[in-house]
Short mmCIF file of C-alpha atoms in Angstrom, two decimals:
data_model
loop_
_atom_site.label_atom_id
_atom_site.label_comp_id
_atom_site.label_asym_id
_atom_site.label_seq_id
_atom_site.Cartn_x
_atom_site.Cartn_y
_atom_site.Cartn_z
CA GLY N 1 -2.07 3.09 -23.00
CA ALA N 2 -4.33 1.12 -20.59
CA VAL N 3 -5.15 4.02 -18.30
CA VAL N 4 -7.69 3.49 -15.54
CA SER N 5 -9.24 6.51 -13.87
CA GLN N 6 -10.98 6.33 -10.50
CA HIS N 7 -13.03 8.97 -8.71
CA PRO N 8 -13.22 10.31 -6.12
CA SER N 9 -9.73 9.92 -4.68
CA ARG N 10 -10.92 10.67 -1.17
CA VAL N 11 -14.32 10.74 0.45
CA ILE N 12 -15.51 11.25 3.98
CA CYS N 13 -19.06 10.32 4.79
CA LYS N 14 -21.26 9.87 7.79
CA SER N 15 -22.29 6.48 9.05
CA GLY N 16 -25.45 5.25 7.35
CA THR N 17 -24.96 7.12 4.08
CA SER N 18 -24.01 5.67 0.70
CA VAL N 19 -20.96 6.41 -1.38
CA LYS N 20 -20.45 5.79 -5.09
CA ILE N 21 -17.02 5.23 -6.61
CA GLU N 22 -16.45 5.36 -10.37
CA CYS N 23 -13.88 3.46 -12.35
CA ARG N 24 -13.27 4.28 -16.00
CA SER N 25 -11.03 2.76 -18.62
CA LEU N 26 -9.90 5.80 -20.61
CA ASP N 27 -8.27 4.38 -23.70
CA PHE N 28 -9.57 0.86 -23.95
CA GLN N 29 -12.71 -1.16 -23.48
CA ALA N 30 -12.96 -3.40 -20.47
CA THR N 31 -15.64 -6.07 -20.38
CA THR N 32 -14.29 -7.08 -16.99
CA MET N 33 -13.13 -4.90 -14.13
CA PHE N 34 -12.04 -5.89 -10.66
CA TRP N 35 -12.66 -4.19 -7.35
CA TYR N 36 -10.13 -4.59 -4.57
CA ARG N 37 -10.06 -3.38 -1.00
CA GLN N 38 -6.91 -2.70 0.96
CA PHE N 39 -6.73 -2.08 4.69
CA PRO N 40 -3.67 -0.28 6.12
CA LYS N 41 -0.48 -2.28 5.77
CA GLN N 42 -2.34 -5.21 4.28
CA SER N 43 -2.63 -6.83 0.89
CA LEU N 44 -5.10 -6.24 -1.91
CA MET N 45 -8.20 -8.34 -1.37
CA LEU N 46 -10.47 -8.96 -4.31
CA MET N 47 -14.05 -8.01 -3.53
CA ALA N 48 -15.77 -8.69 -6.81
CA THR N 49 -15.44 -9.06 -10.54
CA SER N 50 -17.50 -6.57 -12.48
CA ASN N 51 -18.92 -7.88 -15.75
CA GLU N 52 -20.25 -5.53 -18.42
CA GLY N 53 -23.92 -6.12 -19.03
CA SER N 54 -24.37 -8.76 -16.36
CA LYS N 55 -24.24 -9.27 -12.61
CA ALA N 56 -21.02 -8.94 -10.72
CA THR N 57 -19.35 -11.97 -9.22
CA TYR N 58 -18.61 -11.49 -5.54
CA GLU N 59 -15.89 -13.16 -3.53
CA GLN N 60 -16.79 -15.22 -0.53
CA GLY N 61 -17.63 -13.09 2.47
CA VAL N 62 -18.41 -9.92 0.49
CA GLU N 63 -22.00 -8.77 0.87
CA LYS N 64 -23.46 -8.08 -2.56
CA ASP N 65 -26.32 -6.02 -1.10
CA LYS N 66 -23.88 -3.76 0.68
CA PHE N 67 -21.37 -3.33 -2.12
CA LEU N 68 -23.42 -2.68 -5.24
CA ILE N 69 -21.58 -2.97 -8.52
CA ASN N 70 -22.84 -1.70 -11.83
CA HIS N 71 -20.96 -2.16 -15.09
CA ALA N 72 -23.29 -0.51 -17.57
CA SER N 73 -20.78 0.22 -20.32
CA LEU N 74 -17.50 -1.06 -21.63
CA THR N 75 -15.63 1.82 -20.01
CA LEU N 76 -17.37 2.38 -16.69
CA SER N 77 -17.90 0.36 -13.55
CA THR N 78 -19.26 1.79 -10.30
CA LEU N 79 -19.07 0.54 -6.74
CA THR N 80 -21.62 1.84 -4.27
CA VAL N 81 -21.01 1.28 -0.59
CA THR N 82 -24.47 1.34 0.94
CA SER N 83 -25.25 2.22 4.54
CA ALA N 84 -21.58 2.75 5.23
CA HIS N 85 -20.17 2.03 8.68
CA PRO N 86 -16.80 2.94 10.18
CA GLU N 87 -15.52 -0.58 9.55
CA ASP N 88 -16.00 0.06 5.81
CA SER N 89 -13.28 2.70 5.97
CA SER N 90 -10.60 1.46 3.62
CA PHE N 91 -8.74 2.02 0.37
CA TYR N 92 -10.82 0.81 -2.58
CA ILE N 93 -9.05 0.22 -5.88
CA CYS N 94 -10.45 -0.80 -9.22
CA SER N 95 -8.51 -2.43 -12.02
CA ALA N 96 -8.90 -3.68 -15.56
CA ARG N 97 -6.93 -5.46 -18.22
CA GLY N 98 -5.86 -3.78 -21.42
CA TYR N 99 -7.21 -6.71 -23.38
CA GLN N 100 -8.88 -9.93 -22.48
CA GLY N 101 -5.94 -12.23 -22.32
CA GLU N 102 -5.82 -13.93 -18.95
CA ASP N 103 -2.05 -13.66 -18.93
CA SER N 104 -1.97 -9.89 -19.16
CA PRO N 105 -1.41 -7.35 -16.39
CA LEU N 106 -4.04 -5.50 -14.44
CA HIS N 107 -3.92 -1.74 -14.56
CA PHE N 108 -5.09 -0.01 -11.43
CA GLY N 109 -6.96 3.17 -10.78
CA ASN N 110 -5.57 5.64 -8.25
CA GLY N 111 -7.80 4.29 -5.54
CA THR N 112 -10.40 5.86 -3.29
CA ARG N 113 -9.74 6.37 0.38
CA LEU N 114 -13.06 6.09 2.15
CA THR N 115 -13.45 7.35 5.70
CA VAL N 116 -16.74 6.74 7.46
CA THR N 117 -17.31 8.83 10.57
CA GLY W 1 -8.95 -21.02 -5.84
CA GLU W 2 -5.40 -19.77 -5.85
CA ASN W 3 -3.41 -19.10 -2.68
CA VAL W 4 -0.23 -17.02 -2.78
CA GLU W 5 2.27 -16.78 0.04
CA GLN W 6 5.01 -14.17 0.15
CA HIS W 7 8.18 -13.82 2.22
CA PRO W 8 9.66 -11.91 3.89
CA SER W 9 7.12 -9.41 5.15
CA THR W 10 9.82 -6.81 5.71
CA LEU W 11 13.26 -6.50 4.21
CA SER W 12 15.95 -3.97 4.93
CA VAL W 13 19.02 -3.72 2.72
CA GLN W 14 21.81 -1.24 2.31
CA GLU W 15 21.97 0.83 -0.83
CA GLY W 16 23.76 -1.07 -3.54
CA ASP W 17 22.96 -4.50 -2.13
CA SER W 18 20.55 -6.97 -3.69
CA ALA W 19 17.06 -7.77 -2.48
CA VAL W 20 15.17 -11.01 -3.03
CA ILE W 21 11.48 -11.59 -2.40
CA LYS W 22 9.96 -15.05 -2.71
CA CYS W 23 6.44 -16.25 -3.40
CA THR W 24 4.73 -19.61 -3.67
CA TYR W 25 1.43 -20.43 -5.28
CA SER W 26 -0.93 -23.35 -4.94
CA ASP W 27 -2.72 -23.78 -8.27
CA SER W 28 -0.67 -25.50 -10.96
CA ALA W 29 -3.05 -24.06 -13.58
CA SER W 30 -1.81 -20.51 -12.92
CA ASN W 31 0.23 -19.25 -15.85
CA TYR W 32 0.83 -15.56 -15.19
CA PHE W 33 2.82 -13.99 -12.36
CA PRO W 34 3.14 -10.21 -12.10
CA TRP W 35 4.96 -8.14 -9.51
CA TYR W 36 3.67 -4.79 -8.36
CA LYS W 37 5.32 -1.95 -6.47
CA GLN W 38 3.15 0.22 -4.25
CA GLU W 39 4.25 3.45 -2.65
CA LEU W 40 2.38 4.79 0.32
CA GLY W 41 -1.14 5.88 -0.56
CA LYS W 42 -0.69 5.21 -4.25
CA ARG W 43 -1.85 2.64 -6.76
CA PRO W 44 0.09 -0.57 -7.35
CA GLN W 45 2.37 -0.26 -10.38
CA LEU W 46 3.42 -3.23 -12.47
CA ILE W 47 7.20 -3.58 -12.46
CA ILE W 48 7.70 -6.93 -14.15
CA ASP W 49 5.76 -10.05 -15.01
CA ILE W 50 6.47 -13.56 -16.18
CA ARG W 51 4.45 -16.18 -17.96
CA SER W 52 4.68 -19.88 -17.38
CA ASN W 53 6.39 -20.60 -20.68
CA VAL W 54 9.65 -19.00 -19.49
CA GLY W 55 11.79 -19.52 -16.42
CA GLU W 56 13.42 -16.12 -16.10
CA LYS W 57 12.92 -12.56 -17.22
CA LYS W 58 15.08 -9.52 -16.66
CA ASP W 59 14.55 -5.80 -17.02
CA GLN W 60 17.58 -3.72 -16.08
CA ARG W 61 18.03 -4.10 -12.30
CA ILE W 62 14.94 -6.25 -11.85
CA ALA W 63 14.58 -9.93 -12.61
CA VAL W 64 12.00 -12.58 -11.90
CA THR W 65 12.48 -16.35 -11.85
CA LEU W 66 9.81 -19.01 -12.01
CA ASN W 67 9.97 -22.65 -10.97
CA LYS W 68 6.75 -24.29 -12.14
CA THR W 69 7.59 -27.64 -10.65
CA ALA W 70 8.05 -26.23 -7.18
CA LYS W 71 5.37 -23.58 -7.75
CA HIS W 72 7.43 -20.67 -6.61
CA PHE W 73 8.70 -17.46 -8.15
CA SER W 74 11.06 -14.77 -6.96
CA LEU W 75 11.82 -11.11 -7.51
CA HIS W 76 15.43 -10.00 -7.58
CA ILE W 77 16.45 -6.36 -7.36
CA THR W 78 20.14 -5.61 -7.81
CA GLU W 79 22.04 -2.44 -6.95
CA THR W 80 19.19 -1.22 -4.80
CA GLN W 81 18.54 2.49 -4.51
CA PRO W 82 16.56 4.50 -1.93
CA GLU W 83 13.76 4.99 -4.45
CA ASP W 84 13.26 1.23 -4.50
CA SER W 85 11.82 1.55 -0.99
CA ALA W 86 8.15 0.55 -1.20
CA VAL W 87 5.82 -2.38 -0.68
CA TYR W 88 6.12 -5.12 -3.27
CA PHE W 89 3.33 -7.57 -4.06
CA CYS W 90 3.55 -10.76 -6.05
CA ALA W 91 0.46 -12.19 -7.68
CA ALA W 92 -0.72 -15.21 -9.60
CA ASN W 93 -3.70 -15.51 -11.88
CA ASP W 94 -6.58 -17.62 -10.66
CA ARG W 95 -8.06 -19.25 -13.72
CA ALA W 96 -10.98 -20.91 -11.99
CA GLY W 97 -14.29 -19.34 -12.87
CA THR W 98 -15.36 -17.34 -15.87
CA ALA W 99 -12.84 -14.50 -15.55
CA SER W 100 -9.18 -14.93 -14.73
CA LYS W 101 -8.41 -12.81 -11.69
CA LEU W 102 -5.26 -12.01 -9.75
CA THR W 103 -4.59 -13.26 -6.26
CA PHE W 104 -2.01 -11.21 -4.39
CA GLY W 105 0.59 -12.13 -1.84
CA THR W 106 0.69 -10.42 1.53
CA GLY W 107 3.35 -7.93 0.49
CA THR W 108 6.97 -7.18 1.36
CA ARG W 109 7.98 -3.83 2.77
CA LEU W 110 11.42 -3.09 1.34
CA GLN W 111 13.55 -0.45 3.01
CA VAL W 112 16.76 0.61 1.31
CA THR W 113 19.04 2.40 3.72
CA LEU W 114 21.92 4.71 2.89
#
């Protein structure tokens, strides 16, 4: 149980274009999902908390107008990287909990490797 | 918010030896501490977790200890095998705000040599 699916796994786009990444909870409902970014050989840095039916909560230093998050249903959250630049190239991973207990593990999607040329 | 520090950043052990990774956290309100294993280019996978109401948990060759007073927790891997080679991340839940989120350590690259 608690499977999180993320698409696409890889995407290459040109500078200035936008890219949408989808994160789905396949066998459970997730009112909250989390988006992380990971640069090579570095840790997972939380970008934002995606809340179903309301605005996302962004971490300090993350531009909400650049990284648009939509959590329109209990099983789907999307991250759109707008006007992508080469410095946005990274590994983006979404995650969700199997249930709402704060002391429960996060289950991660497979991640999306974004390359901006 | 929560701050998690992790040491060492790299660790090389011989097959069959034990490996220990240590983490400290800053927020005494944190009550959940998972450990994740990440292989190159793949998603982090939960390998073990511990809650603040216990001091130790074991699952076959893997164990985790928690010292709430000192605010540190450790991962112990015994009888290491080459397939244990990966990056390991500790984490602690940050309970400030409306949704409890996980703050990760900086990672430990474990290399098990033959």
